[in-house]
XYZ file of C-alpha atoms in Angstrom:
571
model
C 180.972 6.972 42.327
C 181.096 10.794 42.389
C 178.778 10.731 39.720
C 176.274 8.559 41.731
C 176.702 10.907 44.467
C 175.762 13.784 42.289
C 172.778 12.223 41.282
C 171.537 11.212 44.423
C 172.173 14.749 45.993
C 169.861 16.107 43.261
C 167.409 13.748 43.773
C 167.231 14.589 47.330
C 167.142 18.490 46.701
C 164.042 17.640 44.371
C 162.556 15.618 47.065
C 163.064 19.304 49.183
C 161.564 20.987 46.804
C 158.696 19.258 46.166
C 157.555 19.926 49.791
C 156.516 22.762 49.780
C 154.476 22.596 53.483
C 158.407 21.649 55.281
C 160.557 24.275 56.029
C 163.904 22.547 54.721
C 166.933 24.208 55.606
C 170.667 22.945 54.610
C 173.819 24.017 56.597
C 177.845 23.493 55.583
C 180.021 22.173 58.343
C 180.009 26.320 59.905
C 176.374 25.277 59.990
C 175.953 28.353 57.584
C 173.217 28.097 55.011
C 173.077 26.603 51.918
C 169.923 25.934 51.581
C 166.183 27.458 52.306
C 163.350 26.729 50.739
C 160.354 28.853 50.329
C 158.543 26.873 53.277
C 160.996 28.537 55.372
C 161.300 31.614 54.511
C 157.021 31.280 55.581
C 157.683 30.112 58.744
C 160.959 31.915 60.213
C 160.812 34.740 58.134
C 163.372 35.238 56.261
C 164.329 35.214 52.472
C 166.632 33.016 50.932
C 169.253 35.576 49.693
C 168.851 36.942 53.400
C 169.207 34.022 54.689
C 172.160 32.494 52.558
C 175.622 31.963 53.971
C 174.399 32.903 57.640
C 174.838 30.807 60.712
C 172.357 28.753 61.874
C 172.046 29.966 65.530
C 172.345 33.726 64.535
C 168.896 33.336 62.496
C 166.572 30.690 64.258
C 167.793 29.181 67.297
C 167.195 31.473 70.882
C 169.976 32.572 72.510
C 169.273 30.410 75.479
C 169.543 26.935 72.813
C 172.722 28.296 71.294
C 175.343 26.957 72.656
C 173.522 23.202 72.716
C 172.912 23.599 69.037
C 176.455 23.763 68.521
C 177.698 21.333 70.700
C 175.398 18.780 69.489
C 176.279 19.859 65.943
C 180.205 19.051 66.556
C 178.986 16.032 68.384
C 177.511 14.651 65.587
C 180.356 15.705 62.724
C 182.925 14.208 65.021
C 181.541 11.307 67.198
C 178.889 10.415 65.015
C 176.249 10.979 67.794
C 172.639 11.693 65.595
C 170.617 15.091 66.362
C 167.247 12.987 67.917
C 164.197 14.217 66.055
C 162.041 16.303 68.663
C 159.784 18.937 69.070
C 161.609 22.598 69.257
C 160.322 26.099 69.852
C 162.910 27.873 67.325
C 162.773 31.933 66.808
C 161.065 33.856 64.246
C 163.027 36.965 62.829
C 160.329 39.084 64.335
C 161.382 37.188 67.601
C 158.449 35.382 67.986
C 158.773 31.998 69.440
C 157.912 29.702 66.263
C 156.815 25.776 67.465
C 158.395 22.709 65.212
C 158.657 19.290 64.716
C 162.621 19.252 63.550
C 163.967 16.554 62.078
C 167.959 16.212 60.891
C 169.463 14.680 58.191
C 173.568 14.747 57.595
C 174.518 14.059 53.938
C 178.719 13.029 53.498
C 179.435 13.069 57.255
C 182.343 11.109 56.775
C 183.471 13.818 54.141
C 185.425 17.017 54.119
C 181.898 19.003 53.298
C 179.095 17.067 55.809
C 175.946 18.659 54.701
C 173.056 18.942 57.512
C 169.744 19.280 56.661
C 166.605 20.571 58.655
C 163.427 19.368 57.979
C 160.929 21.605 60.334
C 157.109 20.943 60.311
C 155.272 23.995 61.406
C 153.393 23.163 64.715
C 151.866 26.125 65.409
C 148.180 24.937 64.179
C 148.685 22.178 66.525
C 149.800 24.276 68.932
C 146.874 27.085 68.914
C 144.430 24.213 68.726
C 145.963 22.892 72.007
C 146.109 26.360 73.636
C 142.442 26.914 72.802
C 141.283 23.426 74.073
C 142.746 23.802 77.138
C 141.470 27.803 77.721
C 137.750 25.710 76.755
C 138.322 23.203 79.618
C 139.853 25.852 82.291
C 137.531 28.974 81.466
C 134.433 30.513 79.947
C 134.609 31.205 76.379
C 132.563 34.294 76.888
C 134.044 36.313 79.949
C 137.220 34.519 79.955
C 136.544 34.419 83.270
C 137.733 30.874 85.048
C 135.222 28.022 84.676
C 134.163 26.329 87.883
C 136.968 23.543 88.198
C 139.781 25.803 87.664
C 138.641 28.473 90.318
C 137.921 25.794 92.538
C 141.935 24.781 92.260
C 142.690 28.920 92.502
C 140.610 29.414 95.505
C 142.236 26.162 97.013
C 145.398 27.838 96.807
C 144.121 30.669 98.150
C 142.690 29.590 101.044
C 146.032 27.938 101.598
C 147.729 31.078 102.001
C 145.286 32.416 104.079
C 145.767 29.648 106.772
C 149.240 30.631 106.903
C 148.588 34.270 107.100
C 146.078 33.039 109.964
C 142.996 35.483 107.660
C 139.768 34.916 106.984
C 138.211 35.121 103.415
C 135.146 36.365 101.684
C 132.967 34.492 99.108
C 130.362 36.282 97.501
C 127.711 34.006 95.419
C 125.813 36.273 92.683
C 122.878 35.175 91.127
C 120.864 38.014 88.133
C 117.529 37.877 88.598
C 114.964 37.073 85.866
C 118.252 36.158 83.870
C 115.704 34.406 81.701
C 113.364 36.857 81.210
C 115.957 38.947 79.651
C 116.966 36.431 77.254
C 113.685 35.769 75.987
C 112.715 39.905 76.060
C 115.597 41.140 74.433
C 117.593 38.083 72.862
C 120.996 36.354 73.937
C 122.785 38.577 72.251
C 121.931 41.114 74.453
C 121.849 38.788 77.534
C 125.947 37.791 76.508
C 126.438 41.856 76.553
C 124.983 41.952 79.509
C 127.369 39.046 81.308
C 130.286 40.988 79.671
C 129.563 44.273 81.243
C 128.870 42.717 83.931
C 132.152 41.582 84.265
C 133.564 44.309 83.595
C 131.794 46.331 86.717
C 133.277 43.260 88.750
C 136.229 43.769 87.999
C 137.113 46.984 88.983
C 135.741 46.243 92.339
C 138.502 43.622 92.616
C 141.791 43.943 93.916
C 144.972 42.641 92.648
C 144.965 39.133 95.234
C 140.559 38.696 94.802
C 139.728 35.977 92.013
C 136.206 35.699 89.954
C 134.700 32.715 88.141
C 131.914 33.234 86.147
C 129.964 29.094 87.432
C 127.042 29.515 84.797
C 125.008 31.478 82.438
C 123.439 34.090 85.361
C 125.867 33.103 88.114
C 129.306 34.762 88.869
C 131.599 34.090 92.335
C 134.229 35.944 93.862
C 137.004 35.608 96.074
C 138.111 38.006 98.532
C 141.348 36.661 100.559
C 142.540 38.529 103.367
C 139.533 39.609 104.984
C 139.881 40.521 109.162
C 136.987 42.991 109.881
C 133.148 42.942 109.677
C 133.496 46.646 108.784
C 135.141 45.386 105.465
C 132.638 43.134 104.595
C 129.798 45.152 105.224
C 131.420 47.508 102.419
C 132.196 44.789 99.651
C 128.777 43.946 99.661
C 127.800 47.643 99.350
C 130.690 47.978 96.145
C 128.911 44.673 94.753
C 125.074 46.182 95.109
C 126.687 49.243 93.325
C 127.472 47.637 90.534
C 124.111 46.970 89.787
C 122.757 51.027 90.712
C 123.836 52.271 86.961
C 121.330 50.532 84.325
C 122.901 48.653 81.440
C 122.446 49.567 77.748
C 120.899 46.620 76.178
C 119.087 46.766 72.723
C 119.569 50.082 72.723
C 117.833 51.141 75.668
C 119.224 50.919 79.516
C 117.242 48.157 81.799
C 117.250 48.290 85.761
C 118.976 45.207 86.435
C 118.819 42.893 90.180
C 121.191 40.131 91.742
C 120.795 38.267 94.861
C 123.534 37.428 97.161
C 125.273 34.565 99.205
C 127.908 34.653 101.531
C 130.046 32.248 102.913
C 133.263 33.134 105.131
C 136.037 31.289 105.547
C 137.147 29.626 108.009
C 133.579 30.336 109.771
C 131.541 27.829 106.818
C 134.131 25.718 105.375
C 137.757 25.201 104.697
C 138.074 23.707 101.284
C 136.410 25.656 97.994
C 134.076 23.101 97.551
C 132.506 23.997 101.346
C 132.790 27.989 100.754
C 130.667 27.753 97.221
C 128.146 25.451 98.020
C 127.260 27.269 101.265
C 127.272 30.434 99.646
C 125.297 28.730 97.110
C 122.793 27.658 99.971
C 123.009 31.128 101.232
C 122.131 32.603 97.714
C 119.174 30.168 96.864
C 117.877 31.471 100.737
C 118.132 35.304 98.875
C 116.238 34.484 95.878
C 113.135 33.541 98.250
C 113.676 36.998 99.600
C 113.123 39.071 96.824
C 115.266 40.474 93.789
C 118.422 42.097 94.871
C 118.020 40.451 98.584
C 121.604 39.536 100.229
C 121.956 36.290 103.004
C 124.950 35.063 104.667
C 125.284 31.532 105.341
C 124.685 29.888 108.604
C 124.385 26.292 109.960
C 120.643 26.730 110.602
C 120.205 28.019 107.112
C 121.463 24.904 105.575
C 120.132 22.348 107.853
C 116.342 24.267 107.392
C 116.867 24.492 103.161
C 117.868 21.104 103.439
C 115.127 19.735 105.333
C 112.244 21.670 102.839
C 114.196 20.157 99.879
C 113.559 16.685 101.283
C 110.550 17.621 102.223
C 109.575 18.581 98.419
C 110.726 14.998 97.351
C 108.569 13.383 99.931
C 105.809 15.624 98.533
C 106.427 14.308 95.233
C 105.945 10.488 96.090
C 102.600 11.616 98.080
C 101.066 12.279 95.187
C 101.318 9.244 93.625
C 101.185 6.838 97.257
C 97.780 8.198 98.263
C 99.271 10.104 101.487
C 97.269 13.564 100.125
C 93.308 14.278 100.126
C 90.911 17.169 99.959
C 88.593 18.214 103.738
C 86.093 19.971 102.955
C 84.487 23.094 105.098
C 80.982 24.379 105.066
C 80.433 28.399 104.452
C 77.293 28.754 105.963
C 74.278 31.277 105.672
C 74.737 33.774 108.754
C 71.400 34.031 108.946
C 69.840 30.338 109.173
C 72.574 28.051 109.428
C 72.143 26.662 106.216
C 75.465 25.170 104.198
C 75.247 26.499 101.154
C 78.512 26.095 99.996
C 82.101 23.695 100.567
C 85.332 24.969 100.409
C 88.190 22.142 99.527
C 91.023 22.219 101.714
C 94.205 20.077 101.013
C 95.543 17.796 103.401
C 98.382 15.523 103.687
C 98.983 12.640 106.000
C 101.938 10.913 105.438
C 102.320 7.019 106.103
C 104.741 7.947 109.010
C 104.748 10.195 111.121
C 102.512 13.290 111.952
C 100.359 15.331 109.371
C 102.321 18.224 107.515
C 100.287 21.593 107.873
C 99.427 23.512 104.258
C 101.240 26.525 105.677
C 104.273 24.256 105.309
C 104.203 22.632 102.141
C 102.328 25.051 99.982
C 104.739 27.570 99.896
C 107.259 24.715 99.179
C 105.515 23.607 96.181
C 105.472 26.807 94.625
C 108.966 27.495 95.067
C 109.885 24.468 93.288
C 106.899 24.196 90.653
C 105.384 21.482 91.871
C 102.544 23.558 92.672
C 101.211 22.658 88.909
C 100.733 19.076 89.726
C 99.123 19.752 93.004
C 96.791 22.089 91.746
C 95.638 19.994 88.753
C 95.333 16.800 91.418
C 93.207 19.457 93.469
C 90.998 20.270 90.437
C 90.451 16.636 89.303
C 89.650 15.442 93.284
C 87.172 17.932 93.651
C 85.480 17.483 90.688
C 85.093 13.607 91.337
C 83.911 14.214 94.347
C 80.973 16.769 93.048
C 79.898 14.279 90.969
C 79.789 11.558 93.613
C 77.936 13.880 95.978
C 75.372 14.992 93.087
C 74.848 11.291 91.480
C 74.122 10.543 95.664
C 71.425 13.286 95.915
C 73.173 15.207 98.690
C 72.262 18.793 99.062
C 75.027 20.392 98.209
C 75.879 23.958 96.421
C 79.398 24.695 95.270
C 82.858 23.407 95.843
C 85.536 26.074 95.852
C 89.153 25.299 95.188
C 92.030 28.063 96.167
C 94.409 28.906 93.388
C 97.735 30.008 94.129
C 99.633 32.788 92.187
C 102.403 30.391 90.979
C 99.304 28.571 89.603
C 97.917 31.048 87.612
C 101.374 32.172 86.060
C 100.617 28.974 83.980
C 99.472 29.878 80.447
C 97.062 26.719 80.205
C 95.508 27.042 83.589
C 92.185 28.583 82.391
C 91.770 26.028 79.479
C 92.599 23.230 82.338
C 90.576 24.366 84.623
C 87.850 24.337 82.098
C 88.672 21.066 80.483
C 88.448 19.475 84.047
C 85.181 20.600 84.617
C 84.324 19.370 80.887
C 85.029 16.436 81.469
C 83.402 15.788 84.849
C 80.155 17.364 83.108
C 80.503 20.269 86.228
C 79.894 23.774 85.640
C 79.939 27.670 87.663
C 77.098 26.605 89.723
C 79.409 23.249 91.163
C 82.829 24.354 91.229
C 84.035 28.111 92.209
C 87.797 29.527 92.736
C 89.197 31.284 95.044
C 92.229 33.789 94.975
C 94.631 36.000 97.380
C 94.103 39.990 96.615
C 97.857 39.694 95.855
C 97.507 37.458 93.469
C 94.754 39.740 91.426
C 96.851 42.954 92.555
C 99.840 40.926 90.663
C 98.191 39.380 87.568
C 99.158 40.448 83.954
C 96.296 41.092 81.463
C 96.549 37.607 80.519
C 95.882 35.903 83.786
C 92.553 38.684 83.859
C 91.217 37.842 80.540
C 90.424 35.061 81.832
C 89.195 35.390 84.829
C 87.076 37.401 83.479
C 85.795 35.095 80.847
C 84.928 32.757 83.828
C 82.779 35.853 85.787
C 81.201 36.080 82.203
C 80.226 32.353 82.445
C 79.207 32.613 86.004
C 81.719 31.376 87.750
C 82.166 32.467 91.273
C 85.053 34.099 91.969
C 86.077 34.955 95.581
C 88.908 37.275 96.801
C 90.526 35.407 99.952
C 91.983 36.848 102.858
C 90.438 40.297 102.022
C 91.955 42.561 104.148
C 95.582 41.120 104.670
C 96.810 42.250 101.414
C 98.681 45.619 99.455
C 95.286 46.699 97.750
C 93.478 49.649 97.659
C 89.526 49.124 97.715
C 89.169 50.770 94.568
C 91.146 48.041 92.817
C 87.774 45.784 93.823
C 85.968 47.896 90.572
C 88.470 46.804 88.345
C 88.898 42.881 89.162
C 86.187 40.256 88.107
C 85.188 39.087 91.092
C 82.252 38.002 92.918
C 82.535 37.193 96.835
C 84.949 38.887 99.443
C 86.026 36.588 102.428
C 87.149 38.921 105.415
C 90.421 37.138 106.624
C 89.752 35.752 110.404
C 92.466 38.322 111.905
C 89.679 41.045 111.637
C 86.914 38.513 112.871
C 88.578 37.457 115.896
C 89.624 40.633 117.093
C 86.707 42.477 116.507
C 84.402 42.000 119.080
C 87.262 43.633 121.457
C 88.852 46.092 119.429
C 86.686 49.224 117.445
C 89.332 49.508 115.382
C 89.132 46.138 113.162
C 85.357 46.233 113.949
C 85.213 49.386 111.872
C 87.400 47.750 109.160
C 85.057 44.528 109.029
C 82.288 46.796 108.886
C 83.880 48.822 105.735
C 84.912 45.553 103.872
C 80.649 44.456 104.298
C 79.109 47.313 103.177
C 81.389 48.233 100.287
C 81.215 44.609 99.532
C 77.782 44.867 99.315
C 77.802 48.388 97.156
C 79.774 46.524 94.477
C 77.394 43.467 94.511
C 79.204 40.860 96.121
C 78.711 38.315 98.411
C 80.393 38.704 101.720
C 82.073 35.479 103.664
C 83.524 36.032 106.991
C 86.356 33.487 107.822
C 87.532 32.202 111.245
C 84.102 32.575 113.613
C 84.871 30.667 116.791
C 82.745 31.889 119.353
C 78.666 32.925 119.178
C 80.275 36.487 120.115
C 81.946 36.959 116.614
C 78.841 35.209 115.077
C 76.523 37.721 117.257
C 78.550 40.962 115.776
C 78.597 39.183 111.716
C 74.961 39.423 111.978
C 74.326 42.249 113.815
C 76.566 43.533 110.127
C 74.362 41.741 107.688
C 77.452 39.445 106.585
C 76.143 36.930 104.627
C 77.920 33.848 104.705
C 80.142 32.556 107.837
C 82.839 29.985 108.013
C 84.837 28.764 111.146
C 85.293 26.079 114.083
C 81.525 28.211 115.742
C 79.684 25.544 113.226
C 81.948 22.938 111.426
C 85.766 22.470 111.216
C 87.741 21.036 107.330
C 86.527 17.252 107.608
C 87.361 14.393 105.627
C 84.654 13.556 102.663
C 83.298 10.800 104.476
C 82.553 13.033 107.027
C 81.142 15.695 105.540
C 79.218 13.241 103.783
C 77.662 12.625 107.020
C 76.986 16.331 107.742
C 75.386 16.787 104.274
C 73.059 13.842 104.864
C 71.934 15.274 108.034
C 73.159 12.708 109.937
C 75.500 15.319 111.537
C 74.605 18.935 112.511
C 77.333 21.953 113.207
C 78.646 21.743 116.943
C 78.438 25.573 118.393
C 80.745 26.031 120.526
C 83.703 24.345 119.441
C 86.833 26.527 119.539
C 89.872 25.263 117.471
């Protein structure tokens, strides 16, 4: 029997050995060791000659587990009660918590020399992978800022203890502008150094009780509890524009950079963190259409009018395709006979219910959102058709121009579309003509006037709308490839009464004239204005005086002679 014992005690400390990922440890009935294999001496520390003959609980176990160890030791030596396999967080000798999976084995406890052996798998893989999964879920990898969920839970809290301390609470909203642009100009890389920095700067703006989530790739928010006085406000937003004064070194070279701001205040726009961001959120989207570095503050108005244009954008994306949008059309008309020589298309929509929704409105709408792209290109096609109706008909009928918006031309294709449309219609310069703001020119890259000025090369006409109304200086006019000037009505209609825009009107037609372009005056309502654009040698008028935008029906009328001009009519 002893011999059998022997034997299987070897076999056993073979089976030890042979493991060389366990930490095995043995302990006598002092719980001092007899045993420590090499796995062990990885994972806690020590050596086995350092090791030998010590007490367990002196070398592994925290002071705080101690005096359990023990107990539970004599419990099972005496009572028989087994040590459950569980998982531990033992001590390295460096004192370092060390996380296992222990396990206990007692050889001869019914002996005079019980034997307990420790068999510890190493859990701190496990453990790291854990840790780092859950910082993934809970915050941003690269600012290791809080991700959106978990400072929605911390400003929770927060606002929380504000309602007991009866305070009020700041949320700023910060969106970079042209985030994008920087990417694509100067790589990720540098955009992620950016963000960093940028966090940084936030930071130490912050004090101790303020919290900061970084929501998405451009977008940070921050918290600032305890907030009584407008006075204070006022002065976080001027520490957050500071920020932004010193340039940041990207690519080796230091670039101006922008953000736009949204506030919300609690209690004043919400109670709950979900409230607070999304109307700062509103507030900040409200900024952007400001201008870079703008700053709004929430408001009940606010929301209810950026709601109402967002519905009003998805209703303008149906009318497209249900029929509720068409083109009017509006004679520009020789000055001197009365002849049409020319149409401008107009675009109109009429929804199925209710009133009509002015241009003024939705334009502006579309371009903020991009769906300016499929309006213009249903423009294009529309008017084109309806050349080639009016030509295969015989009507008298010069050119159709179409307006072009600077959102439009920001599109790469938009010359090649433009000129594909026309292709395929079999139209050319002397059928269809364009029409563009003075801002838009004033703003346009060398792209967008390449090729407008392969169009003037191909004789397109090219007119500069609104002239007048915009940031230009007349000698830009040498520079752009353009060839008509419309006066913008403001000037028209006050001119008769005031010297002033007279004079202005007067400029615009003769230096129009110098350069060799064809001058259009816009808005004439009255045989007063028309008396005074003639009396200047304007050459082309347009306005309610002779025909109003009409329906192509109508104006199919007009061009037919069916229907003259009524003088007279004021609009």
């Amino acid at each position: 029997m002893r011999r059998q014992y022997l034997e299987s005690e070897q076999r056993f400390r073979s089976l030890l050995e042979s493991l060389p990922r366990v930490a095995v440890q043995g302990y006598d009935r002092e719980r001092r060791v007899i045993y420590w294999n090499e796995a062990s001496t990885k994972l806690y520390g020590y050596g086995a000659a350092e090791a030998q003959g010590q007490p367990l609980e002196e070398l592994i176990i925290p002071e705080s587990m101690r005096e359990p160890v023990i107990q539970a030791h004599r419990a099972w030596m005496r009572e028989g009660i087994e040590i459950p396999a569980e998982e531990l967080e033992l001590q390295h000798k460096s004192g370092e918590p060390v996380s296992v999976f222990s396990h206990h084995v007692m050889l001869g406890e019914h002996t005079e020399n019980p034997l307990m052996f420790c068999v510890d798998v190493d859990l701190s893989a496990q453990k790291r992978a854990y840790r780092e999964l859950d910082f993934a879920t809970r915050f941003d990898a690269l600012t290791r800022l809080p991700n959106r969920q978990t400072f929605e839970v911390q400003l929770d809290e927060v606002i929380v203890y504000c309602r007991r301390q009866s305070v009020g609470m700041i949320l700023i909203y910060l969106d970079i502008d042209d985030f994008v642009a920087i990417n694509d100009a100067l790589s990720y890389e540098q955009g992620d150094r950016l963000l960093v920095e940028l966090s940084r700067r936030l930071h130490q703006v912050m004090g101790a009780s303020d919290i900061m989530s970084r929501l998405s790739g451009d977008e940070f928010v921050i918290a600032f509890p305890m907030f009584q006085r407008n006075e204070v406000l006022l002065q976080l937003v001027h520490k957050i524009q500071e920020v932004f004064r010193s340039p940041f070194l990207m690519d080796g070279s230091r670039h101006q950079v922008t953000a736009c701001l949204g506030i919300s205040l609690y209690p004043d726009n919400g109670e709950t963190a979900h409230e607070l961001i999304r109307n700062a959120d509103v507030a900040k989207n409200r900024a952007k259409l400001d201008g870079h570095g703008s700053v709004c503050f929430f408001d009940q108005k606010l929301h209810d009018q950026l709601l109402y244009q967002h519905r009003l954008v998805d209703r303008l994306t149906k009318a497209l395709d249900s029929g509720e949008l068409s083109l009017h059309y509006q004679p520009q008309v020789s000055a001197a006979s009365g002849r049409i020589e020319n149409l401008e298309a107009l675009l109109r929509w009429q929804p199925v219910e209710g009133p009509p929704i002015s241009p003024a409105e939705f334009i502006p709408l579309a371009e903020r959102s991009g769906l300016i792209h499929r309006l213009g290109d249903w423009v294009m096609e529309t008017a084109c058709q309806q050349r080639v109706l009016w030509r295969n008909a015989g009507l008298d009928i010069g050119r159709i121009d179409i307006n072009f918006s600077g959102r439009q031309m920001s599109r790469p294709d938009i010359f090649q579309r433009f000129e594909d449309c026309l292709t395929r219609h079999g139209l050319g310069p002397q059928d269809i003509g364009l029409e563009l703001t003075e801002n838009v020119l004033i703003e346009a890259d060398e792209h967008i006037l390449e090729g407008l000025r392969r169009l003037h090369d191909l004789g397109f006409r090219i007119a500069i709308d609104d002239f007048g109304t915009g940031y230009s200086s007349l000698s830009y006019l040498k520079h752009f490839p353009v060839t008509a000037l419309k006066i913008d009505r403001t000037f028209v209609r006050d001119a008769p009464e005031q010297p002033k825009d007279r004079a202005i009107m007067e400029a615009a037609i003769f230096i129009g004239h110098r350069l060799g372009l064809e001058v259009v005056a816009e808005g004439v309502e009255n045989r007063e204005q028309l008396a005074l654009i003639r009396e200047m040698r304007c050459d082309l008028v347009q306005g309610f005086y002779f025909f109003r935008p009409m329906p192509a029906l109508e104006m199919e009328r007009v061009l037919g002679g069916l229907v003259t001009g009524h003088p007279g009519v004021s609009g």
